Tab-separated table of C-alpha atoms in Angstrom:
chain	number	residue	atom	x	y	z
A	13	MET	CA	77.830	18.000	-38.337
A	14	THR	CA	74.387	19.085	-37.239
A	15	THR	CA	72.306	22.075	-38.106
A	16	VAL	CA	70.078	23.949	-35.674
A	17	ILE	CA	67.415	26.257	-37.058
A	18	PRO	CA	65.816	28.616	-34.512
A	19	THR	CA	62.602	30.148	-35.832
A	20	HIS	CA	60.729	32.006	-33.073
A	21	ARG	CA	61.365	33.768	-29.781
A	22	PRO	CA	59.382	33.120	-26.613
A	23	ALA	CA	56.763	35.400	-25.216
A	24	ASP	CA	55.803	35.628	-21.566
A	25	ARG	CA	52.740	33.617	-20.719
A	26	ALA	CA	50.850	33.122	-17.511
A	27	ALA	CA	52.132	30.257	-15.418
A	28	ARG	CA	49.746	27.523	-14.440
A	29	PRO	CA	49.555	26.249	-10.849
A	30	ARG	CA	51.595	23.164	-10.141
A	31	ARG	CA	49.665	19.923	-10.352
A	32	PRO	CA	50.028	17.396	-7.541
A	33	ARG	CA	51.955	14.374	-8.650
A	34	SER	CA	49.724	11.367	-9.272
A	35	ILE	CA	50.105	8.617	-6.694
A	36	ALA	CA	48.172	6.110	-8.806
A	37	PRO	CA	51.327	4.284	-10.068
A	38	LEU	CA	52.595	3.949	-6.490
A	39	LEU	CA	49.224	2.680	-5.285
A	40	THR	CA	49.145	0.162	-8.136
A	41	GLN	CA	52.571	-1.164	-7.191
A	42	CYS	CA	51.589	-1.336	-3.509
A	43	ALA	CA	48.448	-3.300	-4.397
A	44	ILE	CA	50.519	-5.779	-6.410
A	45	TRP	CA	52.967	-6.323	-3.557
A	46	VAL	CA	50.185	-6.634	-0.970
A	47	GLY	CA	48.595	-9.302	-3.145
A	48	ALA	CA	51.913	-11.144	-3.362
A	49	ALA	CA	52.201	-11.054	0.435
A	50	GLY	CA	48.681	-12.474	0.706
A	51	VAL	CA	49.636	-15.312	-1.633
A	52	LEU	CA	52.648	-16.152	0.545
A	53	LEU	CA	50.336	-16.325	3.553
A	54	LEU	CA	48.607	-19.277	1.903
A	55	TRP	CA	51.847	-21.234	2.047
A	56	TRP	CA	52.654	-20.056	5.593
A	57	ARG	CA	49.211	-21.039	6.886
A	58	ASP	CA	49.448	-24.610	5.562
A	59	THR	CA	53.107	-25.264	6.420
A	60	THR	CA	53.735	-26.365	9.996
A	61	SER	CA	57.369	-27.349	9.471
A	62	VAL	CA	60.010	-27.900	6.796
A	63	VAL	CA	62.244	-30.922	7.305
A	64	GLY	CA	65.181	-32.089	5.220
A	65	ALA	CA	66.306	-31.263	1.707
A	66	ALA	CA	63.145	-32.712	0.185
A	67	GLY	CA	60.993	-30.514	2.408
A	68	TRP	CA	62.951	-27.382	1.541
A	69	LEU	CA	62.841	-28.109	-2.186
A	70	THR	CA	59.133	-28.897	-2.144
A	71	GLY	CA	58.371	-25.854	0.002
A	72	ALA	CA	60.322	-23.592	-2.359
A	73	GLY	CA	58.475	-25.196	-5.270
A	74	ARG	CA	55.122	-24.426	-3.676
A	75	ILE	CA	56.110	-20.808	-3.035
A	76	THR	CA	57.368	-20.209	-6.564
A	77	GLY	CA	54.262	-21.910	-7.958
A	78	LEU	CA	51.933	-19.679	-5.953
A	79	LEU	CA	53.836	-16.567	-6.971
A	80	ALA	CA	53.912	-17.662	-10.616
A	81	GLY	CA	50.136	-18.205	-10.632
A	82	TYR	CA	49.568	-14.809	-9.021
A	83	ALA	CA	52.031	-13.128	-11.395
A	84	CYS	CA	50.193	-14.525	-14.426
A	85	ALA	CA	46.984	-12.851	-13.278
A	86	VAL	CA	48.793	-9.571	-12.610
A	87	LEU	CA	50.499	-9.590	-16.020
A	88	VAL	CA	47.196	-10.044	-17.812
A	89	ALA	CA	45.522	-7.346	-15.676
A	90	LEU	CA	48.270	-4.837	-16.542
A	91	MET	CA	47.492	-5.300	-20.237
A	92	SER	CA	43.703	-5.215	-19.805
A	93	ARG	CA	43.628	-1.561	-20.992
A	94	ALA	CA	41.422	-0.608	-18.069
A	95	PRO	CA	41.248	3.224	-18.033
A	96	VAL	CA	41.879	3.416	-14.293
A	97	LEU	CA	45.355	1.977	-14.946
A	98	ASP	CA	46.074	3.286	-18.430
A	99	HIS	CA	45.181	6.934	-17.837
A	100	THR	CA	47.132	7.190	-14.584
A	101	ALA	CA	50.188	4.960	-14.863
A	102	GLY	CA	50.322	5.265	-18.656
A	103	SER	CA	50.479	2.602	-21.354
A	104	ASP	CA	54.232	2.909	-21.685
A	105	ARG	CA	54.865	2.343	-17.979
A	106	LEU	CA	52.384	-0.528	-17.830
A	107	ALA	CA	54.137	-2.158	-20.782
A	108	ARG	CA	57.501	-1.873	-18.997
A	109	TRP	CA	56.018	-3.391	-15.841
A	110	HIS	CA	54.491	-6.151	-17.941
A	111	ALA	CA	57.809	-6.903	-19.663
A	112	LEU	CA	59.720	-6.935	-16.365
A	113	GLY	CA	57.042	-9.020	-14.679
A	114	GLY	CA	57.055	-11.425	-17.611
A	115	ARG	CA	60.738	-12.186	-17.093
A	116	TYR	CA	60.140	-12.799	-13.395
A	117	THR	CA	57.122	-14.989	-14.156
A	118	VAL	CA	59.001	-17.209	-16.593
A	119	SER	CA	61.788	-17.550	-14.015
A	120	LEU	CA	59.264	-18.484	-11.323
A	121	VAL	CA	57.620	-21.073	-13.579
A	122	LEU	CA	60.983	-22.649	-14.360
A	123	ALA	CA	61.982	-22.642	-10.700
A	124	HIS	CA	58.622	-24.098	-9.637
A	125	THR	CA	58.886	-26.944	-12.149
A	126	LEU	CA	62.464	-27.898	-11.269
A	127	LEU	CA	62.024	-27.546	-7.511
A	128	ILE	CA	58.844	-29.629	-7.379
A	129	ILE	CA	60.331	-32.393	-9.531
A	130	CYS	CA	63.513	-32.548	-7.440
A	131	GLY	CA	61.628	-32.331	-4.133
A	132	TYR	CA	59.175	-35.083	-5.062
A	133	ALA	CA	62.010	-37.220	-6.454
A	134	LEU	CA	63.890	-37.007	-3.135
A	135	THR	CA	60.728	-37.748	-1.160
A	136	SER	CA	59.838	-40.843	-3.206
A	137	GLY	CA	63.422	-42.006	-3.767
A	138	THR	CA	63.058	-42.046	-7.553
A	139	GLY	CA	65.039	-40.446	-10.346
A	140	VAL	CA	64.257	-37.059	-11.843
A	141	VAL	CA	63.164	-38.497	-15.210
A	142	GLU	CA	60.874	-41.080	-13.612
A	143	GLN	CA	59.394	-38.489	-11.279
A	144	THR	CA	58.750	-36.114	-14.190
A	145	SER	CA	56.937	-38.866	-16.064
A	146	THR	CA	54.840	-39.687	-12.991
A	147	LEU	CA	53.854	-36.055	-12.451
A	148	VAL	CA	52.919	-35.408	-16.065
A	149	LEU	CA	51.043	-38.639	-16.734
A	150	HIS	CA	49.387	-39.459	-13.419
A	151	TYR	CA	48.589	-36.191	-11.614
A	152	PRO	CA	45.293	-34.382	-12.362
A	153	ASP	CA	45.453	-31.700	-15.082
A	154	MET	CA	49.232	-32.035	-15.420
A	155	LEU	CA	49.118	-32.577	-19.173
A	156	LYS	CA	47.408	-29.199	-19.515
A	157	ALA	CA	49.929	-27.682	-17.092
A	158	THR	CA	52.797	-29.083	-19.194
A	159	ALA	CA	51.320	-27.463	-22.312
A	160	ALA	CA	50.993	-24.198	-20.374
A	161	PHE	CA	54.628	-24.456	-19.277
A	162	LEU	CA	55.818	-24.920	-22.865
A	163	LEU	CA	53.682	-22.018	-24.091
A	164	LEU	CA	55.015	-19.673	-21.404
A	165	ILE	CA	58.608	-20.606	-22.194
A	166	ALA	CA	57.975	-20.098	-25.923
A	167	THR	CA	56.375	-16.705	-25.231
A	168	GLY	CA	59.350	-15.722	-23.112
A	169	ILE	CA	61.729	-16.659	-25.927
A	170	VAL	CA	59.894	-14.656	-28.612
A	171	SER	CA	59.637	-11.718	-26.199
A	172	ALA	CA	63.407	-11.574	-25.721
A	173	ARG	CA	64.844	-8.425	-27.274
A	174	ALA	CA	67.011	-10.297	-29.768
A	175	ALA	CA	63.987	-12.233	-31.053
A	176	ARG	CA	61.681	-9.202	-31.148
A	177	ARG	CA	64.048	-7.339	-33.441
A	178	ARG	CA	63.712	-10.088	-36.049
A	179	MET	CA	59.938	-10.158	-36.345
A	180	ARG	CA	57.172	-7.810	-37.310
A	181	TYR	CA	55.077	-6.150	-34.620
A	182	GLU	CA	51.914	-7.893	-35.846
A	183	THR	CA	53.584	-11.326	-35.673
A	184	TRP	CA	54.893	-10.741	-32.159
A	185	HIS	CA	51.525	-9.352	-31.052
A	186	HIS	CA	49.584	-12.413	-32.186
A	187	LEU	CA	52.123	-14.875	-30.812
A	188	HIS	CA	51.737	-13.135	-27.467
A	189	PHE	CA	48.143	-14.335	-27.280
A	190	ALA	CA	49.619	-17.725	-26.338
A	191	THR	CA	49.954	-16.267	-22.837
A	192	TYR	CA	46.168	-16.261	-22.435
A	193	LEU	CA	45.969	-19.897	-23.474
A	194	ALA	CA	48.793	-20.815	-21.078
A	195	VAL	CA	47.050	-19.101	-18.150
A	196	PHE	CA	43.795	-20.893	-18.996
A	197	LEU	CA	45.481	-24.301	-19.199
A	198	ALA	CA	47.420	-23.823	-15.952
A	199	PHE	CA	44.484	-22.600	-13.860
A	200	SER	CA	42.838	-25.968	-13.188
A	201	HIS	CA	46.228	-27.511	-12.336
A	202	GLN	CA	46.754	-24.939	-9.609
A	203	LEU	CA	43.508	-25.838	-7.877
A	204	SER	CA	43.631	-29.624	-8.351
A	205	ASP	CA	47.320	-30.176	-7.518
A	206	GLY	CA	48.242	-27.217	-5.312
A	207	ALA	CA	48.561	-28.293	-1.695
A	208	ASP	CA	47.480	-24.797	-0.615
A	209	PHE	CA	44.143	-25.104	-2.446
A	210	VAL	CA	43.109	-28.750	-2.097
A	211	GLY	CA	40.473	-28.884	0.623
A	212	HIS	CA	40.680	-25.135	1.358
A	213	ARG	CA	37.460	-23.546	0.147
A	214	ALA	CA	38.388	-19.960	1.114
A	215	ALA	CA	41.647	-20.121	-0.846
A	216	GLN	CA	39.843	-21.583	-3.856
A	217	VAL	CA	37.194	-18.838	-3.767
A	218	ALA	CA	39.875	-16.137	-3.551
A	219	TRP	CA	41.765	-17.660	-6.499
A	220	TYR	CA	38.582	-17.906	-8.572
A	221	ALA	CA	37.760	-14.284	-7.711
A	222	LEU	CA	41.238	-13.148	-8.807
A	223	TYR	CA	41.170	-14.937	-12.144
A	224	LEU	CA	37.522	-14.256	-12.928
A	225	GLY	CA	38.064	-10.580	-12.112
A	226	VAL	CA	41.010	-10.383	-14.499
A	227	ALA	CA	39.047	-12.278	-17.162
A	228	ALA	CA	36.200	-9.785	-16.770
A	229	LEU	CA	38.609	-6.860	-17.285
A	230	ILE	CA	40.009	-8.449	-20.432
A	231	GLY	CA	36.598	-9.349	-21.812
A	232	TRP	CA	35.133	-5.911	-21.173
A	233	TYR	CA	37.962	-3.566	-22.168
A	234	ARG	CA	39.588	-5.650	-24.905
A	235	PHE	CA	36.425	-6.904	-26.622
A	236	VAL	CA	33.093	-5.429	-25.489
A	237	VAL	CA	34.130	-1.764	-25.314
A	238	PRO	CA	35.850	-1.700	-28.758
A	239	VAL	CA	32.809	-3.305	-30.404
A	240	ARG	CA	30.420	-0.886	-28.697
A	241	ARG	CA	32.500	2.110	-29.754
A	242	ALA	CA	32.830	0.880	-33.315
A	243	LEU	CA	29.049	0.635	-33.601
A	244	ARG	CA	28.512	3.947	-31.821
A	245	HIS	CA	31.073	6.158	-33.575
A	246	ARG	CA	31.254	4.569	-37.053
A	247	LEU	CA	34.697	5.925	-37.873
A	248	ARG	CA	35.700	6.157	-41.524
A	249	VAL	CA	38.678	7.443	-43.475
A	250	ALA	CA	37.784	10.922	-44.721
A	251	ALA	CA	40.973	11.871	-46.572
A	252	LEU	CA	44.702	11.222	-46.913
A	253	ARG	CA	47.491	13.773	-47.135
A	254	HIS	CA	51.142	13.042	-47.921
A	255	GLU	CA	53.241	15.123	-45.521
A	256	ALA	CA	56.796	13.994	-46.393
A	257	PRO	CA	58.568	11.071	-48.067
A	258	GLY	CA	56.968	7.956	-46.589
A	259	VAL	CA	54.744	9.961	-44.209
A	260	VAL	CA	50.979	10.243	-44.573
A	261	SER	CA	48.245	11.868	-42.497
A	262	VAL	CA	44.967	9.977	-42.240
A	263	HIS	CA	41.923	12.152	-41.523
A	264	LEU	CA	38.998	10.323	-39.940
A	265	THR	CA	35.416	11.279	-39.373
A	266	GLY	CA	32.622	9.722	-37.375
A	267	ARG	CA	29.703	10.296	-35.023
A	268	HIS	CA	29.700	11.525	-31.423
A	269	LEU	CA	33.507	11.704	-31.341
A	270	ASP	CA	33.399	14.057	-28.364
A	271	GLU	CA	32.190	11.088	-26.289
A	272	LEU	CA	35.582	9.421	-26.779
A	273	ASN	CA	37.047	11.986	-24.331
A	274	ALA	CA	40.372	11.826	-26.160
A	275	ARG	CA	43.110	14.234	-25.128
A	276	PRO	CA	46.140	15.597	-26.999
A	277	GLY	CA	49.083	13.238	-26.552
A	278	GLN	CA	46.981	10.081	-26.406
A	279	PHE	CA	46.836	7.280	-28.956
A	280	PHE	CA	44.387	4.721	-30.279
A	281	ARG	CA	44.888	1.224	-31.599
A	282	TRP	CA	43.596	1.469	-35.149
A	283	ARG	CA	42.113	-1.384	-37.129
A	284	PHE	CA	41.427	-0.414	-40.751
A	285	LEU	CA	38.842	-2.689	-42.345
A	286	ALA	CA	40.670	-2.962	-45.661
A	287	PRO	CA	42.329	-5.954	-47.377
A	288	GLY	CA	45.573	-6.849	-45.620
A	289	LEU	CA	44.954	-4.457	-42.705
A	290	TRP	CA	41.812	-5.591	-40.891
A	291	TRP	CA	43.558	-8.278	-38.793
A	292	ALA	CA	46.043	-5.922	-37.082
A	293	ALA	CA	45.326	-3.158	-34.543
A	294	ASN	CA	48.387	-0.901	-34.388
A	295	PRO	CA	49.006	2.048	-32.051
A	296	TYR	CA	49.233	5.522	-33.610
A	297	SER	CA	49.045	8.832	-31.758
A	298	LEU	CA	46.715	11.671	-32.599
A	299	SER	CA	48.728	14.264	-34.528
A	300	ALA	CA	46.217	17.061	-33.920
A	301	PRO	CA	43.910	17.908	-31.033
A	302	PRO	CA	40.746	15.776	-31.206
A	303	HIS	CA	37.700	17.481	-32.664
A	304	PRO	CA	34.032	16.481	-32.264
A	305	ARG	CA	33.820	15.986	-36.036
A	306	GLY	CA	37.185	14.421	-36.802
A	307	LEU	CA	40.502	12.896	-35.724
A	308	ARG	CA	43.888	12.768	-37.415
A	309	ILE	CA	46.904	10.476	-37.233
A	310	THR	CA	50.207	10.945	-39.046
A	311	VAL	CA	52.148	7.768	-39.785
A	312	LYS	CA	55.634	7.103	-41.106
A	313	ALA	CA	56.138	3.959	-43.189
A	314	ALA	CA	58.219	1.761	-40.876
A	315	GLY	CA	56.732	-1.630	-41.756
A	316	ALA	CA	54.187	-3.345	-43.951
A	317	HIS	CA	51.187	-2.130	-41.947
A	318	SER	CA	52.198	1.526	-41.681
A	319	ALA	CA	53.292	1.640	-45.333
A	320	ALA	CA	49.929	0.252	-46.455
A	321	LEU	CA	48.061	3.167	-44.868
A	322	ALA	CA	49.094	5.316	-47.828
A	323	THR	CA	46.826	3.151	-50.011
A	324	LEU	CA	43.672	3.621	-47.934
A	325	ARG	CA	40.608	4.884	-49.726
A	326	PRO	CA	38.165	7.446	-48.348
A	327	GLY	CA	35.180	5.687	-46.829
A	328	THR	CA	37.192	2.783	-45.390
A	329	ARG	CA	35.654	1.686	-42.094
A	330	VAL	CA	37.875	1.971	-38.991
A	331	TRP	CA	37.736	0.428	-35.537
A	332	ALA	CA	39.578	2.454	-32.909
A	333	GLU	CA	40.410	1.122	-29.444
A	334	GLY	CA	41.157	3.866	-26.975
A	335	PRO	CA	42.053	6.528	-26.154
A	336	TYR	CA	45.085	5.203	-24.306
A	337	GLY	CA	48.100	6.693	-22.590
A	338	ALA	CA	48.931	9.261	-19.909
A	339	PHE	CA	51.240	11.312	-22.159
A	340	THR	CA	48.990	14.327	-21.662
A	341	ALA	CA	48.868	17.774	-20.099
A	342	GLU	CA	47.823	16.126	-16.831
A	343	ARG	CA	51.465	15.226	-16.208
A	344	ARG	CA	52.577	18.850	-16.368
A	345	ARG	CA	53.524	20.522	-13.089
A	346	SER	CA	55.934	23.238	-14.235
A	347	ALA	CA	55.231	26.606	-15.871
A	348	LYS	CA	57.901	25.837	-18.503
A	349	VAL	CA	57.714	22.846	-20.850
A	350	LEU	CA	60.154	21.415	-23.378
A	351	LEU	CA	58.790	19.163	-26.114
A	352	LEU	CA	61.643	17.052	-27.505
A	353	ALA	CA	60.785	15.074	-30.651
A	354	GLY	CA	62.680	12.802	-32.984
A	355	GLY	CA	61.398	11.738	-36.402
A	356	ALA	CA	57.807	10.486	-36.348
A	357	GLY	CA	57.752	11.113	-32.585
A	358	ILE	CA	56.558	14.615	-33.438
A	359	THR	CA	52.960	13.393	-33.821
A	360	PRO	CA	51.772	13.425	-30.169
A	361	LEU	CA	53.974	16.447	-29.432
A	362	ARG	CA	52.417	18.432	-32.269
A	363	ALA	CA	49.001	18.023	-30.592
A	364	LEU	CA	50.476	19.009	-27.208
A	365	PHE	CA	52.338	21.961	-28.757
A	366	GLU	CA	49.036	23.518	-29.759
A	367	THR	CA	47.225	22.907	-26.478
A	368	LEU	CA	49.684	22.988	-23.561
A	369	PRO	CA	49.415	26.210	-21.558
A	370	GLY	CA	52.403	28.165	-20.313
A	371	GLU	CA	55.830	28.718	-21.858
A	372	VAL	CA	56.521	25.933	-24.346
A	373	THR	CA	59.681	25.193	-26.345
A	374	LEU	CA	59.825	22.596	-29.118
A	375	VAL	CA	63.059	20.902	-30.231
A	376	TYR	CA	62.509	18.696	-33.265
A	377	ARG	CA	65.297	16.499	-34.597
A	378	ALA	CA	65.235	14.874	-38.036
A	379	ARG	CA	67.778	13.353	-40.380
A	380	ARG	CA	67.085	15.703	-43.302
A	381	PRO	CA	65.130	18.954	-43.731
A	382	GLU	CA	62.545	17.135	-45.858
A	383	ASP	CA	61.916	14.781	-42.905
A	384	LEU	CA	60.615	17.639	-40.744
A	385	VAL	CA	56.996	16.496	-40.751
A	386	LEU	CA	54.210	19.060	-40.215
A	387	ARG	CA	56.708	21.923	-40.150
A	388	GLY	CA	54.236	24.424	-41.613
A	389	GLU	CA	51.763	23.674	-38.828
A	390	LEU	CA	54.452	23.867	-36.158
A	391	ASP	CA	55.626	27.272	-37.374
A	392	ALA	CA	52.057	28.565	-37.464
A	393	ILE	CA	51.375	27.336	-33.915
A	394	ALA	CA	54.623	28.871	-32.674
A	395	ALA	CA	53.770	32.208	-34.256
A	396	ALA	CA	50.247	32.166	-32.822
A	397	ARG	CA	51.287	31.409	-29.256
A	398	GLY	CA	54.706	33.094	-29.186
A	399	ALA	CA	56.557	29.850	-28.603
A	400	VAL	CA	60.038	28.681	-29.584
A	401	VAL	CA	60.849	26.041	-32.204
A	402	HIS	CA	64.336	24.618	-32.814
A	403	TYR	CA	64.828	22.257	-35.755
A	404	VAL	CA	67.891	20.031	-35.495
A	405	VAL	CA	68.949	18.395	-38.764
A	406	ASP	CA	71.689	15.783	-39.098
A	407	GLU	CA	72.619	16.319	-42.751
A	408	PRO	CA	73.783	19.926	-43.258
A	409	ALA	CA	74.646	19.423	-46.918
A	410	ALA	CA	70.954	19.538	-47.785
A	411	VAL	CA	70.221	22.554	-45.569
A	412	PRO	CA	69.374	25.870	-47.291
A	413	ALA	CA	71.898	28.689	-46.992
A	414	PRO	CA	70.177	30.812	-44.282
A	415	MET	CA	70.456	27.988	-41.765
A	416	THR	CA	73.363	28.040	-39.334
A	417	PRO	CA	75.387	24.913	-38.438
A	418	ALA	CA	75.710	23.980	-34.773
A	419	ARG	CA	79.063	23.259	-33.175
A	420	THR	CA	77.919	20.481	-30.855
A	421	ALA	CA	76.205	17.113	-31.124
A	422	PRO	CA	72.390	17.312	-31.117
A	423	LEU	CA	71.685	15.318	-27.979
A	424	THR	CA	74.193	16.276	-25.336
A	425	ALA	CA	73.528	18.193	-22.146
A	426	ARG	CA	75.633	21.078	-23.443
A	427	ALA	CA	73.813	21.289	-26.778
A	428	LEU	CA	70.346	21.130	-25.212
A	429	THR	CA	71.300	23.737	-22.621
A	430	ARG	CA	72.429	26.082	-25.400
A	431	LEU	CA	69.015	25.732	-27.022
A	432	VAL	CA	67.114	25.958	-23.705
A	433	PRO	CA	69.297	27.903	-21.234
A	434	ASP	CA	67.114	27.201	-18.170
A	435	LEU	CA	66.587	23.564	-19.149
A	436	ALA	CA	66.610	22.235	-15.566
A	437	ALA	CA	63.501	24.283	-14.780
A	438	HIS	CA	61.499	22.649	-17.583
A	439	GLU	CA	59.092	19.761	-17.636
A	440	VAL	CA	60.076	17.581	-20.626
A	441	TYR	CA	57.848	15.549	-22.949
A	442	LEU	CA	60.003	13.195	-25.016
A	443	CYS	CA	59.001	11.050	-27.986
A	444	GLY	CA	61.067	9.478	-30.754
A	445	PRO	CA	63.013	6.391	-31.831
A	446	PRO	CA	64.482	4.283	-28.986
A	447	GLY	CA	68.106	5.279	-29.626
A	448	MET	CA	67.260	8.957	-29.716
A	449	THR	CA	65.124	8.848	-26.572
A	450	ASP	CA	67.784	6.938	-24.621
A	451	ALA	CA	70.408	9.517	-25.557
A	452	ALA	CA	68.013	12.365	-24.776
A	453	ARG	CA	67.185	11.007	-21.322
A	454	ARG	CA	70.875	10.763	-20.467
A	455	ALA	CA	71.479	14.307	-21.711
A	456	LEU	CA	68.512	15.705	-19.806
A	457	ARG	CA	69.594	14.047	-16.567
A	458	ALA	CA	73.143	15.362	-17.068
A	459	ALA	CA	71.672	18.840	-17.579
A	460	GLY	CA	69.952	18.655	-14.199
A	461	VAL	CA	66.375	17.803	-15.220
A	462	PRO	CA	64.828	15.669	-12.448
A	463	ARG	CA	63.835	12.174	-13.520
A	464	ARG	CA	60.227	12.786	-12.488
A	465	HIS	CA	60.073	15.743	-14.901
A	466	ILE	CA	60.943	13.621	-17.957
A	467	HIS	CA	57.833	12.118	-19.543
A	468	HIS	CA	58.326	9.566	-22.269
A	469	GLU	CA	56.036	7.317	-24.229
A	470	SER	CA	57.197	4.627	-26.618
A	471	PHE	CA	55.447	2.095	-28.821
A	472	ALA	CA	58.512	-0.131	-29.113
A	473	PHE	CA	57.424	-3.745	-28.471
């Protein structure tokens, strides 16, 4: 049985004009597809005819190879953390595109390898094994391409959902760097062996421009900018506060923090320069609106890295990459907003709860009453702005007597509609564990909330 605890009643607030929906994600997708069409034109320009099974296999191998090479550049660009992409499409959406594109890329690489081997084997009248040996040992840069192929396949395997669940985030993150090495090793093979590049200076220049441009994005936003900001802002741990069992808030201070231009709802990738923590940069959202003199994150112990934050000492140096994410007020287009949080997912929503204009309702689900993190702050914000807070607790046995048990499951369309009667008219910001957010999305859609009005950000890898 669940328990729902209503604490405040709404007050009328001035509505804010509707914001135009951002077309940046659509433009990004269009640019990717236009680039793919341009890559296919390379093959079309250099192919006068396709004759016989060998010709069809080789032609298909060339096409899949071109698309695989282009897709590798796109995948790396999506994860470059360039603000023009991150602040419009959002880190969560870019990560989903990257994951989907990764599966397609691995498939294209496999198809390219098999099709080329079979096509060349038919053309030369040799066996598949002999042709594979000839390609690897006697064609320029093919040994490096073979290493790149094996690295991409290995990365695809460790990125599969079943494998990800069995490893720590930090391990998966560092293994993923093999993708960069694979792209580097494969690049020279594309130019030296690709029939669409050999002897075609314009195509070579375009390919160099694509890869050098992506490399510049990675070098600037993944390395240069974080180092510059670390030296400029000199972030340090100011204090720690234990909020709930296994949950700690880390208060940080530094210089010129207003220049970060961070917004409520965004996150940073934090690297704490302490023993056992300095080698990992993990994403944690701001749990309070950013201030020129300080920032705050609130972290639940869900692994070795997050648990170790409770042992930080004041004065510990911190490198922060960011701010990242489009889970901000800029997405809001409706006068009414529902913030739907589960567990530690309250952290970005707490910052939004304080700052979002208009009529705001917060529904916060936790397993036990003691897991309701930052409840005192949430109640104070609700009282100050005349907002509504509903706490949904899964274990009623531990609930104090004044709290009233609910008669329905916490994440169904009927239950949410009882809490928020005009739910379909709300813009929804959703953050929580994957199972909870999946159930919440289904319930919200069943309750009539348009898909475009459901905003979700996840750090699941």
